[in-house]
Structures are given as structure tokens and as C-alpha cells.
Tab-separated table of C-alpha atoms and ligand atoms in Angstrom:
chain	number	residue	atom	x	y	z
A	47	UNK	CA	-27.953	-38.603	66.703
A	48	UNK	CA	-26.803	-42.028	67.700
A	49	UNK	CA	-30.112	-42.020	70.561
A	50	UNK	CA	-32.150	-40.786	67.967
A	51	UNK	CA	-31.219	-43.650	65.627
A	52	UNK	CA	-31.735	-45.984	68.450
A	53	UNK	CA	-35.007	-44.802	69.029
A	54	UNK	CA	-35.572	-45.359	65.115
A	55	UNK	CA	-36.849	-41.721	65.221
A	56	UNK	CA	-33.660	-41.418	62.202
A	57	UNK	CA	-33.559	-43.987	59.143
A	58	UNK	CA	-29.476	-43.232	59.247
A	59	UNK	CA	-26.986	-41.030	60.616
A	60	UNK	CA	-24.565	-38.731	57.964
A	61	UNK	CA	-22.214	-36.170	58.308
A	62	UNK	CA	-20.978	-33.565	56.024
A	63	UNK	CA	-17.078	-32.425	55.137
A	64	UNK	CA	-15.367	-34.637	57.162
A	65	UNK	CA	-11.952	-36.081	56.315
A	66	UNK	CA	-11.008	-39.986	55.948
A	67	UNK	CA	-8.910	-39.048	59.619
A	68	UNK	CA	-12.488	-37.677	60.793
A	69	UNK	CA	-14.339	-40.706	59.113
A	70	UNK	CA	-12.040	-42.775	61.027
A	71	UNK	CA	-12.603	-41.046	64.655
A	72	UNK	CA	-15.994	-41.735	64.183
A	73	UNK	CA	-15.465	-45.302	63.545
A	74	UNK	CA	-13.512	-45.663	65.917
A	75	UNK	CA	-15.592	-44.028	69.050
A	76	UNK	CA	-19.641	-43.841	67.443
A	77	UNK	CA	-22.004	-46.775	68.035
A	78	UNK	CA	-23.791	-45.852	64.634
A	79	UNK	CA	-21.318	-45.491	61.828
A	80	UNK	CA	-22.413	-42.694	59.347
A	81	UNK	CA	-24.628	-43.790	55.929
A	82	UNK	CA	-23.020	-40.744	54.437
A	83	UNK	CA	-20.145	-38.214	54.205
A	84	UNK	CA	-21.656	-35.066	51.910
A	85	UNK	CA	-17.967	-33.718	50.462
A	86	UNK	CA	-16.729	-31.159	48.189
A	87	UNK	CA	-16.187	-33.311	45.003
A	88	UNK	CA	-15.995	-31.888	41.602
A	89	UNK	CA	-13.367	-31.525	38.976
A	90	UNK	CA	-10.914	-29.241	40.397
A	91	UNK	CA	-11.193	-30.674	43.921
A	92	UNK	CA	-12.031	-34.143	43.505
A	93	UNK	CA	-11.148	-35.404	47.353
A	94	UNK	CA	-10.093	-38.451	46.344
A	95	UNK	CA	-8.630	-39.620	49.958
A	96	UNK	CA	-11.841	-39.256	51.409
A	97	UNK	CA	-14.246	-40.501	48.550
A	98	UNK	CA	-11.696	-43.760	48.796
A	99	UNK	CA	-11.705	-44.441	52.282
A	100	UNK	CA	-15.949	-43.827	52.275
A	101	UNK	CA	-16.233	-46.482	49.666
A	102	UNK	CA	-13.742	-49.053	51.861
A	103	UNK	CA	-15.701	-48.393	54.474
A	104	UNK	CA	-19.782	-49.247	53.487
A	105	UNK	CA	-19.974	-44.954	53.812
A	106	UNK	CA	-21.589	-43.487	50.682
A	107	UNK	CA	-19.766	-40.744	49.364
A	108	UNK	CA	-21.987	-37.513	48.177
A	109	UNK	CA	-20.736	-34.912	46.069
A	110	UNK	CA	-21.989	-31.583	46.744
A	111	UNK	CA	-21.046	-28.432	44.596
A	112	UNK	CA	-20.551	-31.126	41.753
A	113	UNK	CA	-20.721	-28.539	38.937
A	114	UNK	CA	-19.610	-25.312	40.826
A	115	UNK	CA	-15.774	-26.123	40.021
A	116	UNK	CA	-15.113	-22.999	38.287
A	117	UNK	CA	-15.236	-20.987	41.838
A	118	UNK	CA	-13.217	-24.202	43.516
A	119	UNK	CA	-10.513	-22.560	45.740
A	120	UNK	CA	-7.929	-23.033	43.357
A	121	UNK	CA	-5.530	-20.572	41.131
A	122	UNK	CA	-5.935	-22.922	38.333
A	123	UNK	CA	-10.039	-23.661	38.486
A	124	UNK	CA	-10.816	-21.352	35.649
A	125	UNK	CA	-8.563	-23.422	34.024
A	126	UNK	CA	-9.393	-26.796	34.990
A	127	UNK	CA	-13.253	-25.482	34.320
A	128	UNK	CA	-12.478	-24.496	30.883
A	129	UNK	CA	-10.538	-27.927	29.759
A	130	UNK	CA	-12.542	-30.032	31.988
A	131	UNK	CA	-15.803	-28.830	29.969
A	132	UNK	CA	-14.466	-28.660	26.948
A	133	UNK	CA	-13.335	-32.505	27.270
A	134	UNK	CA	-16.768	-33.371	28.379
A	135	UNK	CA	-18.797	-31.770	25.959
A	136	UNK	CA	-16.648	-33.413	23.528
A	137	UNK	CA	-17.098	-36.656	25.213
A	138	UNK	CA	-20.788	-36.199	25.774
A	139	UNK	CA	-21.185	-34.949	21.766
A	140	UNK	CA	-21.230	-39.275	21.257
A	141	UNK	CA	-24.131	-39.891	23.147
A	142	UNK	CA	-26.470	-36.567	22.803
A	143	UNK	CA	-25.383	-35.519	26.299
A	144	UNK	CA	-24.136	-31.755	27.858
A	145	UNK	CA	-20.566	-31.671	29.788
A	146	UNK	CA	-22.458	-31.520	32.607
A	147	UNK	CA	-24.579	-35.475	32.182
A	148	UNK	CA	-21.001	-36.092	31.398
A	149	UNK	CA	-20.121	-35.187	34.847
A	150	UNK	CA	-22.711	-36.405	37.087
A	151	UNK	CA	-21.815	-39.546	35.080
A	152	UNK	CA	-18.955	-39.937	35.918
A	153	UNK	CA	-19.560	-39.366	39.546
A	154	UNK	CA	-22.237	-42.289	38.928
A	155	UNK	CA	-19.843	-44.702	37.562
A	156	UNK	CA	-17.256	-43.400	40.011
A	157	UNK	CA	-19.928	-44.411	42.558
A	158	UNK	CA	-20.159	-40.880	44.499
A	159	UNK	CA	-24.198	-39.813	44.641
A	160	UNK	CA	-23.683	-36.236	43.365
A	161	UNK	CA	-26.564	-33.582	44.380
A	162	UNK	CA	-26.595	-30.628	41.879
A	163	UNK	CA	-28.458	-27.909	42.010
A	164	UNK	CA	-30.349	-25.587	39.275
A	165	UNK	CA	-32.472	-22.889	38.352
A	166	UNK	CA	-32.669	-23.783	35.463
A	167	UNK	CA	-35.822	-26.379	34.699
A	168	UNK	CA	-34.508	-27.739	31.475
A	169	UNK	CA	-30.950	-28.119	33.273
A	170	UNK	CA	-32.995	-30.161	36.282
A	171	UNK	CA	-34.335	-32.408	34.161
A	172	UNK	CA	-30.930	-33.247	32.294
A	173	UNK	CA	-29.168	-33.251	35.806
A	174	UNK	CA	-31.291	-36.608	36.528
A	175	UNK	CA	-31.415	-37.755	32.652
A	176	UNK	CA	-27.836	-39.640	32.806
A	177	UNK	CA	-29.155	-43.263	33.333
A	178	UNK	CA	-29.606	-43.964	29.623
A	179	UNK	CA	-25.872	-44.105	28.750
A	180	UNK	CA	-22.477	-45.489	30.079
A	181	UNK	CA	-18.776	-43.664	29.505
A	182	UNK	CA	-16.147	-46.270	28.876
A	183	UNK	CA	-13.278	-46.787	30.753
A	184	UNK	CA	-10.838	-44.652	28.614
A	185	UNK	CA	-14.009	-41.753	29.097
A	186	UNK	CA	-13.895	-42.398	32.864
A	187	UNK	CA	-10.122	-42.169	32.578
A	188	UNK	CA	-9.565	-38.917	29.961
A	189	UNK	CA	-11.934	-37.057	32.527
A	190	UNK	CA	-9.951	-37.891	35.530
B	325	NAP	N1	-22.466	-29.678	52.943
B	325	NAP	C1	-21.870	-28.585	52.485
B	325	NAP	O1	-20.909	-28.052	53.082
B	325	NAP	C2	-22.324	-27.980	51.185
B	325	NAP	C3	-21.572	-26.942	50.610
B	325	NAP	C4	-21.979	-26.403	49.392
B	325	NAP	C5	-23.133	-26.878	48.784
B	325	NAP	N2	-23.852	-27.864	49.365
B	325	NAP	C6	-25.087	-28.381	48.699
B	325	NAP	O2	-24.749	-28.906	47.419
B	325	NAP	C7	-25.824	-28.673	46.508
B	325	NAP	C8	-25.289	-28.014	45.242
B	325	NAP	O3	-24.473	-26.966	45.604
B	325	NAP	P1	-24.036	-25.736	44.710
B	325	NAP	O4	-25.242	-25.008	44.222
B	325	NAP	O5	-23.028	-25.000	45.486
B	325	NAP	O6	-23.260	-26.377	43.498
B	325	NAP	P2	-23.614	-27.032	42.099
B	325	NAP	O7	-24.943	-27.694	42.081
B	325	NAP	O8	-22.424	-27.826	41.803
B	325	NAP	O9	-23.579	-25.782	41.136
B	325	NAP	C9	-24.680	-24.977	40.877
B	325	NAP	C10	-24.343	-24.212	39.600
B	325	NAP	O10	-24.239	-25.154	38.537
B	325	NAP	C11	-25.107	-24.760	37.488
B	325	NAP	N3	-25.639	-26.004	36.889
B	325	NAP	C12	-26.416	-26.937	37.478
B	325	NAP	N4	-26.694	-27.938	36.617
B	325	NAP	C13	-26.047	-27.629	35.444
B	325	NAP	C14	-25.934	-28.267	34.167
B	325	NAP	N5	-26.517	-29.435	33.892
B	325	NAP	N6	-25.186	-27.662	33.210
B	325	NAP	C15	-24.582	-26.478	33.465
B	325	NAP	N7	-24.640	-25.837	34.638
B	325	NAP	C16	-25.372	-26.405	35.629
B	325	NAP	C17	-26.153	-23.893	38.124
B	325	NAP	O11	-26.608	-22.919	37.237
B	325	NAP	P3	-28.181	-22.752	36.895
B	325	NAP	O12	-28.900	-22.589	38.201
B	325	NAP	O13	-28.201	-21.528	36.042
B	325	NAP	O14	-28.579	-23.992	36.167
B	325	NAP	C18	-25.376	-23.218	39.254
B	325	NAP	O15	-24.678	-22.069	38.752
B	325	NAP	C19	-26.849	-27.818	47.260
B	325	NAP	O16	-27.893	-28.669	47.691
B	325	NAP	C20	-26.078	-27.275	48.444
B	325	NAP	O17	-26.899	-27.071	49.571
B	325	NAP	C21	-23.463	-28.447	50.540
């Protein structure tokens, strides 16, 4: 990848799931330091070592699986899904948004590029409708 960016045949160079201790291997040893790290990041599992040390280090974090938190890995998701949504949706209720704009806005603000994914055409076009309002810090703060 780091030829290929040479040879401007790629615009950047990413990488997907790796730790801040990976992040910093790369760093450390690659001649092309990578535009992105694509993470798990939702509610339940929010990563926040490796979201940190991508935004100290010019590395844009990406969320994937933003909204798919009720399946996280965790005894407690359904739990943390439940609460987390129900918080939102109250949250969003002020502004004529679902839990999930909520969400994605909050990643936003948080400044993690979150990539969700839908069937659903009228939840696509809400998924990218979240530019037209801004949570406040207490928001930001009840939902994390
Ligand atoms: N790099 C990696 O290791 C990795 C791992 C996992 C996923 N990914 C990528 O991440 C992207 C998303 O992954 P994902 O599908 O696992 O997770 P996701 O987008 O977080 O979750 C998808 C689920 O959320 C629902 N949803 C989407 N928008 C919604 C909204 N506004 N309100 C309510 N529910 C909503 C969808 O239901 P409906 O379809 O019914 O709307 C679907 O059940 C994909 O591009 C995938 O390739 C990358």
C-alpha cells in the first residue's frame, strides 16, 4: 500500500480495527501514516482509547456498526441499547430527530465519521439528515 501511494495509484492509505498500540507500530515503522482507522464504535463499545489516540494523531477515526449496539459483545448491550435509545429519542424529541440522528450526531460532534448502514430508504435518508441541528454539551455529555 505504501508503493501504491507512492505511485499516487491510492489517494490515502487506512486500516481497519486496529488498536492505539497497533496505530502506534505503524507510526512508528510505515512511510505513509494511515488517513483512517475504521473501528467498532457505538454505544456499548465506544473504543475510546483508540478513537483518542486517532484524533492526537491527524488519523480520522470511523465508526462502523454505529447503530448495531444491541448485538455488541456485551452481557449488558440489551441493556445499554434499551437506555441508550430511550435517552436519545428523548433527546432527539427537541429537535424533530429519531435516537438514531441523535447518534450519528453525536459521533459528528464527537468527531468520529460514522458509516451506517440501512435497508430501510426512509432510515438512509435520516442517517445523512443530522447537519441541521447541534446537541449541547450537557446532550453530548447525558449520552456518554
Ligand atoms: N471493518 C470492519 O471490521 C467492519 C465490521 C462490521 C461492519 N462494518 C461496516 O460498517 C457498516 C455498518 O455496519 P453494520 O450493518 O454492521 O452496522 P450498523 O449500520 O450500525 O447497523 C445496521 C442496523 O441498524 C439499523 N439502522 C440503520 N439506520 C438506522 C436508523 N436511523 N434508525 C434505526 N435503525 C437503523 C439497520 O436496520 P434497517 O436496515 O432495517 O434500517 C440495521 O439493522 C457496513 O458498511 C459494514 O460493512 C465494518
Amino acid at each position: 500500500m505504501e508503493d501504491l501511494y507512492k505511485e499516487g495509484k491510492l489517494r490515502a492509505a487506512a486500516v481497519a480495527n486496529f488498536t492505539a498500540e497497533q496505530l502506534q507500530f505503524l507510526l512508528d515503522n510505515a512511510s505513509v501514516a494511515p488517513a483512517v482507522d475504521q473501528i467498532r464504535c457505538n454505544p456499548a463499545i465506544r473504543n475510546r482509547e483508540t478513537v483518542d489516540f486517532c484524533k492526537s494523531n491527524g488519523i480520522l477515526p470511523m465508526a462502523h456498526s454505529p447503530m448495531n449496539f444491541s448485538l455488541a459483545a456485551m452481557k449488558n448491550a440489551p441493556e445499554v441499547a434499551a437506555e441508550y435509545k430511550a435517552l436519545a429519542g428523548r433527546i432527539g424529541e427537541r429537535y424533530g430527530k429519531s435516537w438514531g440522528q441523535v447518534l450519528l450526531r453525536w459521533d459528528i460532534q464527537h468527531g468520529i465519521c460514522a458509516i451506517p448502514k440501512s435497508h430501510s430508504p426512509e432510515r438512509q435518508r435520516q442517517n445523512i439528515d443530522i447537519f441541521d441541528f447541534e446537541l449541547s454539551p450537557e446532550e453530548m455529555a447525558m449520552l456518554y
